[in-house]
Short mmCIF file of C-alpha atoms and ligand atoms in Angstrom, two decimals:
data_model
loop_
_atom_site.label_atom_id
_atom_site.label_comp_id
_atom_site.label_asym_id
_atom_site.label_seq_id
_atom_site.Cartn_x
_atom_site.Cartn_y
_atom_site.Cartn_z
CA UNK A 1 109.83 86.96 27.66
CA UNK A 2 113.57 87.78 28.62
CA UNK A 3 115.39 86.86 32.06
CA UNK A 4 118.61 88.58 32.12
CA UNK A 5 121.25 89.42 35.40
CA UNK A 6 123.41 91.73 36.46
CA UNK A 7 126.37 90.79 38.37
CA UNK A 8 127.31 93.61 40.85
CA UNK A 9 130.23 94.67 43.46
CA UNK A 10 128.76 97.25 46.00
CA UNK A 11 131.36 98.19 48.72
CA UNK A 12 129.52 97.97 51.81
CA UNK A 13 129.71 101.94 54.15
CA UNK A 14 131.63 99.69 56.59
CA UNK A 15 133.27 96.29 56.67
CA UNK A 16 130.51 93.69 58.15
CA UNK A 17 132.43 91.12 60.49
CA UNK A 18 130.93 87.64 61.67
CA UNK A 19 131.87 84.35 63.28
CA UNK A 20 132.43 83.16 59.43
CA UNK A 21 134.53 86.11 58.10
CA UNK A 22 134.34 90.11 57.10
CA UNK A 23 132.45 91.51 53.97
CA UNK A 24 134.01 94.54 52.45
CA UNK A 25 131.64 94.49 49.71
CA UNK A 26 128.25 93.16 48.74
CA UNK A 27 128.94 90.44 45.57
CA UNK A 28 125.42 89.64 44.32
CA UNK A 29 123.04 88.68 41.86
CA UNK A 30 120.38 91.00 40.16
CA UNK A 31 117.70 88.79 38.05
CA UNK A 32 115.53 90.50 35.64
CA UNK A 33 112.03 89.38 34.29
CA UNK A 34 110.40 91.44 31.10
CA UNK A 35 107.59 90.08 29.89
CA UNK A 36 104.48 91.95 28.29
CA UNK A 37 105.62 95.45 29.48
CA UNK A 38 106.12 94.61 33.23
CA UNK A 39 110.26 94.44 34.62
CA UNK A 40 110.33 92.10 37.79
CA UNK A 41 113.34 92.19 39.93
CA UNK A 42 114.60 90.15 42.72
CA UNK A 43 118.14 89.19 43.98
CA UNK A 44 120.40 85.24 44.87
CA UNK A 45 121.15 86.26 49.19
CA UNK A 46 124.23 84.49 48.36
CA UNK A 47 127.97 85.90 48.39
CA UNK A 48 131.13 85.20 46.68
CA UNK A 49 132.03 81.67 49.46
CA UNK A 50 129.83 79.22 51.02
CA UNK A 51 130.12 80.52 54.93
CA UNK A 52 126.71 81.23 55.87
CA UNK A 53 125.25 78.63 54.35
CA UNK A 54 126.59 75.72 51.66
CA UNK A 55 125.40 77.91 48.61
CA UNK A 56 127.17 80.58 46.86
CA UNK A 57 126.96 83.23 43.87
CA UNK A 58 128.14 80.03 40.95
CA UNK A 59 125.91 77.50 42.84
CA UNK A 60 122.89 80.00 42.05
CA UNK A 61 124.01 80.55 38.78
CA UNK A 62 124.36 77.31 37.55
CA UNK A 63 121.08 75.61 39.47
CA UNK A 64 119.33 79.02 37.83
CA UNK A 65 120.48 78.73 34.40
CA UNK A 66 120.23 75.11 33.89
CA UNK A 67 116.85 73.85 36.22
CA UNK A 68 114.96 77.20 37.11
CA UNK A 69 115.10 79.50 34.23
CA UNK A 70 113.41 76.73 32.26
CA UNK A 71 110.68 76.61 34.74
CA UNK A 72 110.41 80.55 35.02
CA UNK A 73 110.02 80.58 31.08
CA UNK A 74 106.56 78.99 31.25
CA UNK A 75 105.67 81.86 33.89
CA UNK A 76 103.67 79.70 36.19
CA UNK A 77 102.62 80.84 39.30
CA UNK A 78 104.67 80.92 42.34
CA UNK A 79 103.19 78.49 44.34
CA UNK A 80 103.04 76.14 40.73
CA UNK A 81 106.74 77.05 40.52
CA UNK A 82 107.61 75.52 43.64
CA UNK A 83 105.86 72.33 43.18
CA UNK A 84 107.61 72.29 39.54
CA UNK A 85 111.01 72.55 41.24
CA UNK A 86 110.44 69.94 44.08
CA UNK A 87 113.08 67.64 42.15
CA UNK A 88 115.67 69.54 42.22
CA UNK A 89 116.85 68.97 46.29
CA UNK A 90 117.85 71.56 48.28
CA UNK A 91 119.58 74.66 46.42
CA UNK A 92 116.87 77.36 48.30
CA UNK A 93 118.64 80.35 47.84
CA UNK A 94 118.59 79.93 43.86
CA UNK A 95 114.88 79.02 44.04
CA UNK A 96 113.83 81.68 45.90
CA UNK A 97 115.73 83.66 44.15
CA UNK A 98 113.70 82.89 40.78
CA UNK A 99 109.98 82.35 43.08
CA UNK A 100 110.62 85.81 43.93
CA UNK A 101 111.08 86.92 40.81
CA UNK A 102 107.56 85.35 40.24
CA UNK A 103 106.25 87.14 42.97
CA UNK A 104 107.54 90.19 41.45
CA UNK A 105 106.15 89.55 38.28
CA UNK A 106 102.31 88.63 39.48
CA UNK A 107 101.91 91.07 42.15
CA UNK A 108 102.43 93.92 39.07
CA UNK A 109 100.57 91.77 36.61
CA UNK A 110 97.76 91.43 39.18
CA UNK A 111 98.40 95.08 39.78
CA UNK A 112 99.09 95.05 43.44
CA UNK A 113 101.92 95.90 45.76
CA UNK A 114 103.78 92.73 46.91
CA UNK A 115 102.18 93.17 50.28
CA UNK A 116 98.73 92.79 49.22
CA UNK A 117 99.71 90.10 46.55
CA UNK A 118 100.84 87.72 49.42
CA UNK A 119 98.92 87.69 52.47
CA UNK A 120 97.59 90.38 55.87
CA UNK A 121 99.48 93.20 56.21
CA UNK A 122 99.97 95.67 59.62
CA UNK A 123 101.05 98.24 57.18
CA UNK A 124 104.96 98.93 58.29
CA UNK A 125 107.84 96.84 59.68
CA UNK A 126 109.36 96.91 63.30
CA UNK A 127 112.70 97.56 62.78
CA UNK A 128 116.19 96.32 64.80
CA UNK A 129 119.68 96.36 63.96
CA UNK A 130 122.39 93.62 63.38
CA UNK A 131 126.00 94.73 64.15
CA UNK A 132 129.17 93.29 62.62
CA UNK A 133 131.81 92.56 65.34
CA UNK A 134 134.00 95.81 65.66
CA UNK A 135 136.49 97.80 68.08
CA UNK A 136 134.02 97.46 71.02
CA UNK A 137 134.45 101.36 71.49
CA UNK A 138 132.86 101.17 67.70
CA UNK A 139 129.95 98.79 68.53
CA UNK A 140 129.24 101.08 71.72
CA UNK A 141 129.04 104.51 69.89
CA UNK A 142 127.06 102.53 66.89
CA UNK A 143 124.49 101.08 69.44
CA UNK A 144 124.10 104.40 71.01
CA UNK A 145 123.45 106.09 67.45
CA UNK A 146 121.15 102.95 66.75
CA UNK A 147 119.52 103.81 70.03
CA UNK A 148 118.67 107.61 68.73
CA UNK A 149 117.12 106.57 65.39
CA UNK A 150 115.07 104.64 67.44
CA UNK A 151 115.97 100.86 66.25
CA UNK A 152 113.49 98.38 68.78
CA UNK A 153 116.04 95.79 69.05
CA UNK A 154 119.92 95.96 69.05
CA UNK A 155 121.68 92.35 68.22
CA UNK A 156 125.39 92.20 68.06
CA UNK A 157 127.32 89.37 66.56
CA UNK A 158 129.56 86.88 68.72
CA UNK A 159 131.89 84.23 68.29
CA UNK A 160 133.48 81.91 70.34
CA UNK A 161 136.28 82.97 73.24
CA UNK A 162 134.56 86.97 72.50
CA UNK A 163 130.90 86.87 73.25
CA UNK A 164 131.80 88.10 77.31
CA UNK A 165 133.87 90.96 76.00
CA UNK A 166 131.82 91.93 74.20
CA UNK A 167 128.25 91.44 76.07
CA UNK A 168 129.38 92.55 79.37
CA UNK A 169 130.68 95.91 77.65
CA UNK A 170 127.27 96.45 76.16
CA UNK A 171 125.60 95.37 79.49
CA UNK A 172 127.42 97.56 81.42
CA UNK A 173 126.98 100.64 78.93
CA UNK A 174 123.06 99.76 78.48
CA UNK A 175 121.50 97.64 80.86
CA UNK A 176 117.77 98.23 80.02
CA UNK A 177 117.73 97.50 76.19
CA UNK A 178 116.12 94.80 73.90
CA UNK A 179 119.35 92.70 72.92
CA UNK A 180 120.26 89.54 71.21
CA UNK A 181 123.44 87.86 70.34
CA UNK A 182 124.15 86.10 67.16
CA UNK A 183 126.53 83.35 66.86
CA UNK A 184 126.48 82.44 63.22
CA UNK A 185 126.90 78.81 64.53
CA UNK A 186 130.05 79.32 66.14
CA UNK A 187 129.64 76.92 69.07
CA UNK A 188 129.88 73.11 69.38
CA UNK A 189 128.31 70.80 72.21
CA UNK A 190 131.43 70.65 73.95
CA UNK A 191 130.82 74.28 74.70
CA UNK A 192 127.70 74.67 76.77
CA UNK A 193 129.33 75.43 80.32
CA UNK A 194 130.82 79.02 78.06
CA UNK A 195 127.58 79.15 76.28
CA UNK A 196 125.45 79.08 80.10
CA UNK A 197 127.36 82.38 80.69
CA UNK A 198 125.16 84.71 78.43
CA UNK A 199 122.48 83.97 80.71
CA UNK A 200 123.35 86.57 82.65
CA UNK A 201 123.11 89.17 79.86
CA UNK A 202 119.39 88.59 79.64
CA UNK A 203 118.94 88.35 76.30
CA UNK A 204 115.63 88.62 74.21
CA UNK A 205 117.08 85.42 72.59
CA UNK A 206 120.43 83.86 71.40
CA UNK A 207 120.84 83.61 67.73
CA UNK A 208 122.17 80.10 66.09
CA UNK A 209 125.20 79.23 68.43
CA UNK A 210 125.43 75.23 67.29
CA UNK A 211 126.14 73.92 63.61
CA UNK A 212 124.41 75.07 61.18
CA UNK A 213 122.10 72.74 60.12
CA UNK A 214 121.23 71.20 63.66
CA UNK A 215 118.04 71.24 65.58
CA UNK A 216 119.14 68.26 68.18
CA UNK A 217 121.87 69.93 70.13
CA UNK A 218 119.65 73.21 70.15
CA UNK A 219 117.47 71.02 71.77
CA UNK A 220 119.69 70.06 74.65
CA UNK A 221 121.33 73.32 74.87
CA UNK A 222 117.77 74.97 75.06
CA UNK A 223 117.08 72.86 78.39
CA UNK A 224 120.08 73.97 80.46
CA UNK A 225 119.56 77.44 79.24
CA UNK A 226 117.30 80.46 80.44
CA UNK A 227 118.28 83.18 77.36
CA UNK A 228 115.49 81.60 74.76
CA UNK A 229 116.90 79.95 71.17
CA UNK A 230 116.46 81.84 67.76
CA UNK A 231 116.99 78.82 64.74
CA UNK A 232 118.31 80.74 61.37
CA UNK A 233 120.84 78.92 59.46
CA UNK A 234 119.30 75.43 60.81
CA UNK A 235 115.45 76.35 59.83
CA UNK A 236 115.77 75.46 55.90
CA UNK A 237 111.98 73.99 55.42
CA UNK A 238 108.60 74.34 56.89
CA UNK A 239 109.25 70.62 58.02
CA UNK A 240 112.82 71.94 60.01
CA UNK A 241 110.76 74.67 61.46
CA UNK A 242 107.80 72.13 62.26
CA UNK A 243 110.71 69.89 63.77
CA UNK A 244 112.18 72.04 65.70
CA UNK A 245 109.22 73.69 67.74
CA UNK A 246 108.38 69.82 68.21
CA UNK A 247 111.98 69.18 69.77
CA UNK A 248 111.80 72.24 71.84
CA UNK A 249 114.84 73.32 69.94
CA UNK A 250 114.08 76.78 69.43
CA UNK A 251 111.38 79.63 70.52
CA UNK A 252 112.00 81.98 67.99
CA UNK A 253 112.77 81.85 64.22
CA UNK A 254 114.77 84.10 61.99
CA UNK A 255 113.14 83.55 58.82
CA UNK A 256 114.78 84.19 55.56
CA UNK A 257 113.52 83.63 52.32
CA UNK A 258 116.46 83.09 50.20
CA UNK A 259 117.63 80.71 53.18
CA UNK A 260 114.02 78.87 53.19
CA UNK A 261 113.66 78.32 49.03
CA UNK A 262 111.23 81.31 48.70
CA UNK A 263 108.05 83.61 50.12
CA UNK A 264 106.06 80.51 49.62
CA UNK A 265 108.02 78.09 52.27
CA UNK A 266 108.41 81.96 54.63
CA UNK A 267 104.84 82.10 55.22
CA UNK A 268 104.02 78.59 55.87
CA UNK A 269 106.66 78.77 58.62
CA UNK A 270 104.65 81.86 59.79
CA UNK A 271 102.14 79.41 60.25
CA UNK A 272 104.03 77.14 62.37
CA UNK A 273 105.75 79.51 64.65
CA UNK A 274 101.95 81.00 65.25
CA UNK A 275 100.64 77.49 66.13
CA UNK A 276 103.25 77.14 68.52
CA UNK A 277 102.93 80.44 69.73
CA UNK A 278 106.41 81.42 68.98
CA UNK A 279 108.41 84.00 67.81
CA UNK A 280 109.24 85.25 64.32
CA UNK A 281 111.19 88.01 62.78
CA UNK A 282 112.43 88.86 59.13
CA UNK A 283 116.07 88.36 59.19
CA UNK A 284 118.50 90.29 56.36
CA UNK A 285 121.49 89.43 54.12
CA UNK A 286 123.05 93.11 54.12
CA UNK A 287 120.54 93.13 51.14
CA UNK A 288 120.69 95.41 47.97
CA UNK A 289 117.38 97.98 47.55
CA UNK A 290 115.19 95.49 45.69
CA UNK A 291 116.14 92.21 48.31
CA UNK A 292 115.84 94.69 51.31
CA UNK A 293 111.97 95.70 49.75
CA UNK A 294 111.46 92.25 49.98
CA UNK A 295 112.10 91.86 53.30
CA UNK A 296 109.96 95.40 54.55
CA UNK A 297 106.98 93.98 52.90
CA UNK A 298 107.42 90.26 54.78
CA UNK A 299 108.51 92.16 57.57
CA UNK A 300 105.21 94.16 57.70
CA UNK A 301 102.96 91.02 57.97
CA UNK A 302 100.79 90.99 60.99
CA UNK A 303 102.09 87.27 62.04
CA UNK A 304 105.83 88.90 62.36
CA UNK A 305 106.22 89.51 66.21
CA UNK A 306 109.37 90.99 66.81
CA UNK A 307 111.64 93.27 64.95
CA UNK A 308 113.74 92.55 62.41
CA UNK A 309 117.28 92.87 60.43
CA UNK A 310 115.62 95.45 57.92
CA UNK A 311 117.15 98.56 58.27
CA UNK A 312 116.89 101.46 56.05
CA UNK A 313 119.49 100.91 52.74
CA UNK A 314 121.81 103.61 53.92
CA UNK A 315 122.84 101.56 56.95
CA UNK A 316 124.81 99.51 53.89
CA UNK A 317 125.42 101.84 50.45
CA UNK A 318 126.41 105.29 50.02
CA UNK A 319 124.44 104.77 46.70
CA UNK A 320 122.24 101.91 46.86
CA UNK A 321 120.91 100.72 43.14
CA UNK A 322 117.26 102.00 43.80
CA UNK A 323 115.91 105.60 43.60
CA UNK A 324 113.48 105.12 46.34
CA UNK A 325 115.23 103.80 49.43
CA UNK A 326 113.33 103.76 52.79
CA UNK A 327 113.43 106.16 55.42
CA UNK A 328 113.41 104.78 59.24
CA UNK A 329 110.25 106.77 61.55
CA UNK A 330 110.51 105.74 65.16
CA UNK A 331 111.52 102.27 64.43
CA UNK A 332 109.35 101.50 61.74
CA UNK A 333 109.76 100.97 58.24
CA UNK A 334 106.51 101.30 55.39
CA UNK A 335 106.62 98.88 52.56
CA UNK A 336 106.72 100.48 49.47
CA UNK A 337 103.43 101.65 47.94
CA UNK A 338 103.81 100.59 44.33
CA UNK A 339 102.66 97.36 42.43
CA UNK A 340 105.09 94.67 43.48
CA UNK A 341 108.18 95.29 45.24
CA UNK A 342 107.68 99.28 44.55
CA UNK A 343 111.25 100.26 43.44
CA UNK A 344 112.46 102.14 41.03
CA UNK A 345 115.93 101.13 39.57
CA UNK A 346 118.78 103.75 39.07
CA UNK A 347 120.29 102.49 35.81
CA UNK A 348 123.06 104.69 36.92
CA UNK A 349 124.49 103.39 39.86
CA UNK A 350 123.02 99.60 38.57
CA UNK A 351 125.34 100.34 35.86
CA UNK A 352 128.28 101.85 37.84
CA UNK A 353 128.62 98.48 40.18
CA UNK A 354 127.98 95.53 37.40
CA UNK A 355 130.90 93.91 36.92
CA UNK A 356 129.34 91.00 34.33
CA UNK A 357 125.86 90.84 32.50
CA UNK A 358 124.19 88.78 29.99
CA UNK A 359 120.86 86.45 29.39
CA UNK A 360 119.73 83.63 30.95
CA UNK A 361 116.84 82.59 29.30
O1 LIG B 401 123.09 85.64 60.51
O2 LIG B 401 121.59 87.11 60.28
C1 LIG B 401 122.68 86.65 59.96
C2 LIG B 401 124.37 89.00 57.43
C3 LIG B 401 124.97 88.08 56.58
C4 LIG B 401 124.85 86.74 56.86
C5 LIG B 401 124.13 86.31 57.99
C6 LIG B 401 123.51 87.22 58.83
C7 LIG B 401 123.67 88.60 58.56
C8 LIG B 401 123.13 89.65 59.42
C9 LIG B 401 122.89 90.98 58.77
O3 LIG B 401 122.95 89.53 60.61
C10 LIG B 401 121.49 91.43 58.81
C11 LIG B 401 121.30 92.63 57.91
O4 LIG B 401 121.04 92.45 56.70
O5 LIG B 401 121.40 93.74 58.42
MG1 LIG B 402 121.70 85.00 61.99
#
C-alpha cells in the first residue's frame, strides 16, 4: 500500500475576501491511498497561513508524515483510526484529513458510495452561498445571480467597522431573503453595543463574531442578542459542541470536518445539535472537487437542517481537478452515485496545478 500527495495551486474564478485576509488561489493538499486496486482521495482544508484556524498546509504535512501516515499504513478502520490517534492533541485538520482518506478507502472496499458507508441519507444537499467581501455593487449583482440559480440561503462575510454597510445595502436591495452574516471572529467583548445593531437585519443567524476558540463570550453575547449564534471556528470537538449548547452559547453549528478532526467527530456533533434541537449545516473551505464531494454527501444527511456552504465547483475553478463536478437543480445538490466519494480525477488539470509531489508512506 502507497500514500502519496500532490501539492497544488488552483487560482480561485475570483479573489475570496474575509475578516482574516483575501485568497487569490486555493494552496492545498491532495492525499492519495492505493492499496489492492482501489485509489482513495481526500484533501488537508488548510491554506498556505494559520488565519482561520492555528493549522496550516506544513503543520498537516509534518503531523501527517511523521504520526498519521504510520497509523494509515496498518489500514484500520476509521473509527479505530481515531482512537489510535487520540495522543497526538489537537492537529484536526491533518487527522481528518488522513480519517477521510479512510473513509474513502472503506466505503469502495465495502463497495458503497460514501453516503451509504456513513450513516441516513435524504438523498441531495440544500444548498446556500458564502460571499467574500467585495465592491458592494459586486456582492449585490452576485446575490441577485445567486438568487436566480436558486441558492436557499445567501450569507455574506463581515468584519468589524463594515458589517452596516454592507447589511443595510443588502437589506434594502432584498428584504425578504434567508441571510446570515459571517464574522470570521472579528469581534471582541468590548464590541457588543456595534454587534446589537445586526439585529435589525433579521438574520437567520450570525456566524462566529468573538475569538475563535471561545464559547463563554458567545454565551453572553447570545443573551443580549435576538439574531441567533452559529459556532464554527470555536466548535473543534463533540465535547465544544456539547459545551456550548450547555452554555447557551450558540443555536446553530457550522460543522466542518477538517475543522472537527474528521467524519467521525462531524456526526457525533450531529447528534448533539439534534438532542438539543438545534441547528446544523455543512460549512465549506472553497474546497477542491474531491473535499467539496465530501461535503455534498455530509451535507445530504437527513440530521443536516439548513443549507449549507456547498456550492457547485464552478462557483471556485474554471477547471476544477475532477471530471464529474456537480450541477446545482433548484437549490439542491445530489451526492455522487459512485462507491466512495464518486469522482473521477482529471490527471490533466491534477497535473497542470501541482506544484510539488512525492510519497509519504
Ligand atoms: O468561515 O465558513 C468560513 C472559507 C474559508 C475559510 C472560512 C470560511 C469560508 C467560507 C467559504 O465561508 C465557504 C465555501 O467553501 O464556499
Ligand atoms: Mg464561518
Amino acid at each position: 500500500m502507497k500514500i502519496t500527495y500532490h501539492k497544488l495551486k488552483m487560482p480561485l474564478i475570483s479573489p475570496f475576501t474575509t475578516s482574516f485576509g483575501t485568497d487569490i488561489n486555493k494552496d492545498v493538499y491532495v492525499f492519495k491511498l492505493e492499496h489492492n486496486g482501489i485509489t482513495a482521495y481526500s484533501e488537508s482544508v488548510t491554506d498556505e497561513n494559520p488565519f482561520y484556524g492555528s493549522e496550516d498546509n506544513y503543520t498537516v504535512f509534518h503531523i501527517v508524515k511523521q504520526y498519521l501516515a504510520p497509523v494509515v499504513k496498518g489500514l484500520p478502520e476509521p473509527d479505530e483510526f481515531n482512537e489510535q490517534v487520540k495522543f497526538i492533541k489537537g492537529n484536526n485538520m491533518a487527522k481528518a484529513s488522513m480519517e477521510m482518506l479512510l473513509y474513502d478507502y472503506y466505503a469502495k472496499a465495502n463497495k458503497k458510495s460514501l453516503v451509504d458507508y456513513m450513516g441516513h441519507s435524504r438523498g441531495y444537499a440544500n444548498v446556500g452561498i458564502s460571499l467574500g467581501m467585495d465592491d458592494i455593487n459586486v456582492t449585490l449583482k452576485k446575490i441577485q445571480e445567486a438568487l436566480d440559480r436558486g441558492y436557499k440561503r445567501i450569507k455574506v462575510k463581515i468584519m468589524k467597522g463594515k458589517e452596516i454597510g454592507i447589511l443595510s445595502a443588502v437589506r434594502d436591495n432584498f428584504p425578504d431573503i434567508v441571510l446570515s452574516a459571517d464574522a470570521n471572529s472579528d469581534y471582541t467583548e468590548k464590541d457588543f453595543d456595534l454587534i446589537k445593531k445586526i439585529d435589525r437585519y433579521n438574520l437567520v443567524y450570525l456566524e462566529q463574531p468573538l475569538y475563535h476558540d471561545d464559547i463563554i463570550y458567545h454565551s453572553r453575547l447570545a443573551k443580549e442578542l435576538s439574531t441567533p449564534l452559529c459556532l464554527d471556528e470555536s466548535i473543534t470537538s463533540p465535547e465544544k459542541a456539547q459545551k456550548a449548547f450547555e452554555m447557551g452559547a450558540c443555536k446553530v453549528i457550522n460543522i466542518k470536518e477538517g475543522r472537527l478532526g474528521g467524519i467521525g467527530n462531524s456526526l457525533k456533533v450531529m447528534g448533539i445539535v439534534k438532542e438539543f434541537k438545534g441547528h446544523v449545516w455543512i460549512g465549506g473551505m472553497l474546497e477542491t472537487g474531491i473535499g467539496r464531494s465530501f461535503n455534498v454527501s455530509m451535507a445530504s444527511l437527513s440530521d443536516i437542517n439548513y443549507p449549507g456552504d456547498t456550492s457547485p465547483n464552478d462557483k471556485y475553478f474554471k477547471n476544477d481537478i475532477v471530471k464529474n463536478p456537480f450541477t446545482m437543480e433548484n437549490g439542491t445538490i445530489k451526492p455522487n452515485k459512485g462507491t466512495g466519494i464518486g469522482v473521477e480525477i482529471s490527471e490533466e488539470y491534477l497535473k497542470k496545478y501541482t506544484v510539488e509531489e512525492g510519497i509519504i508512506a
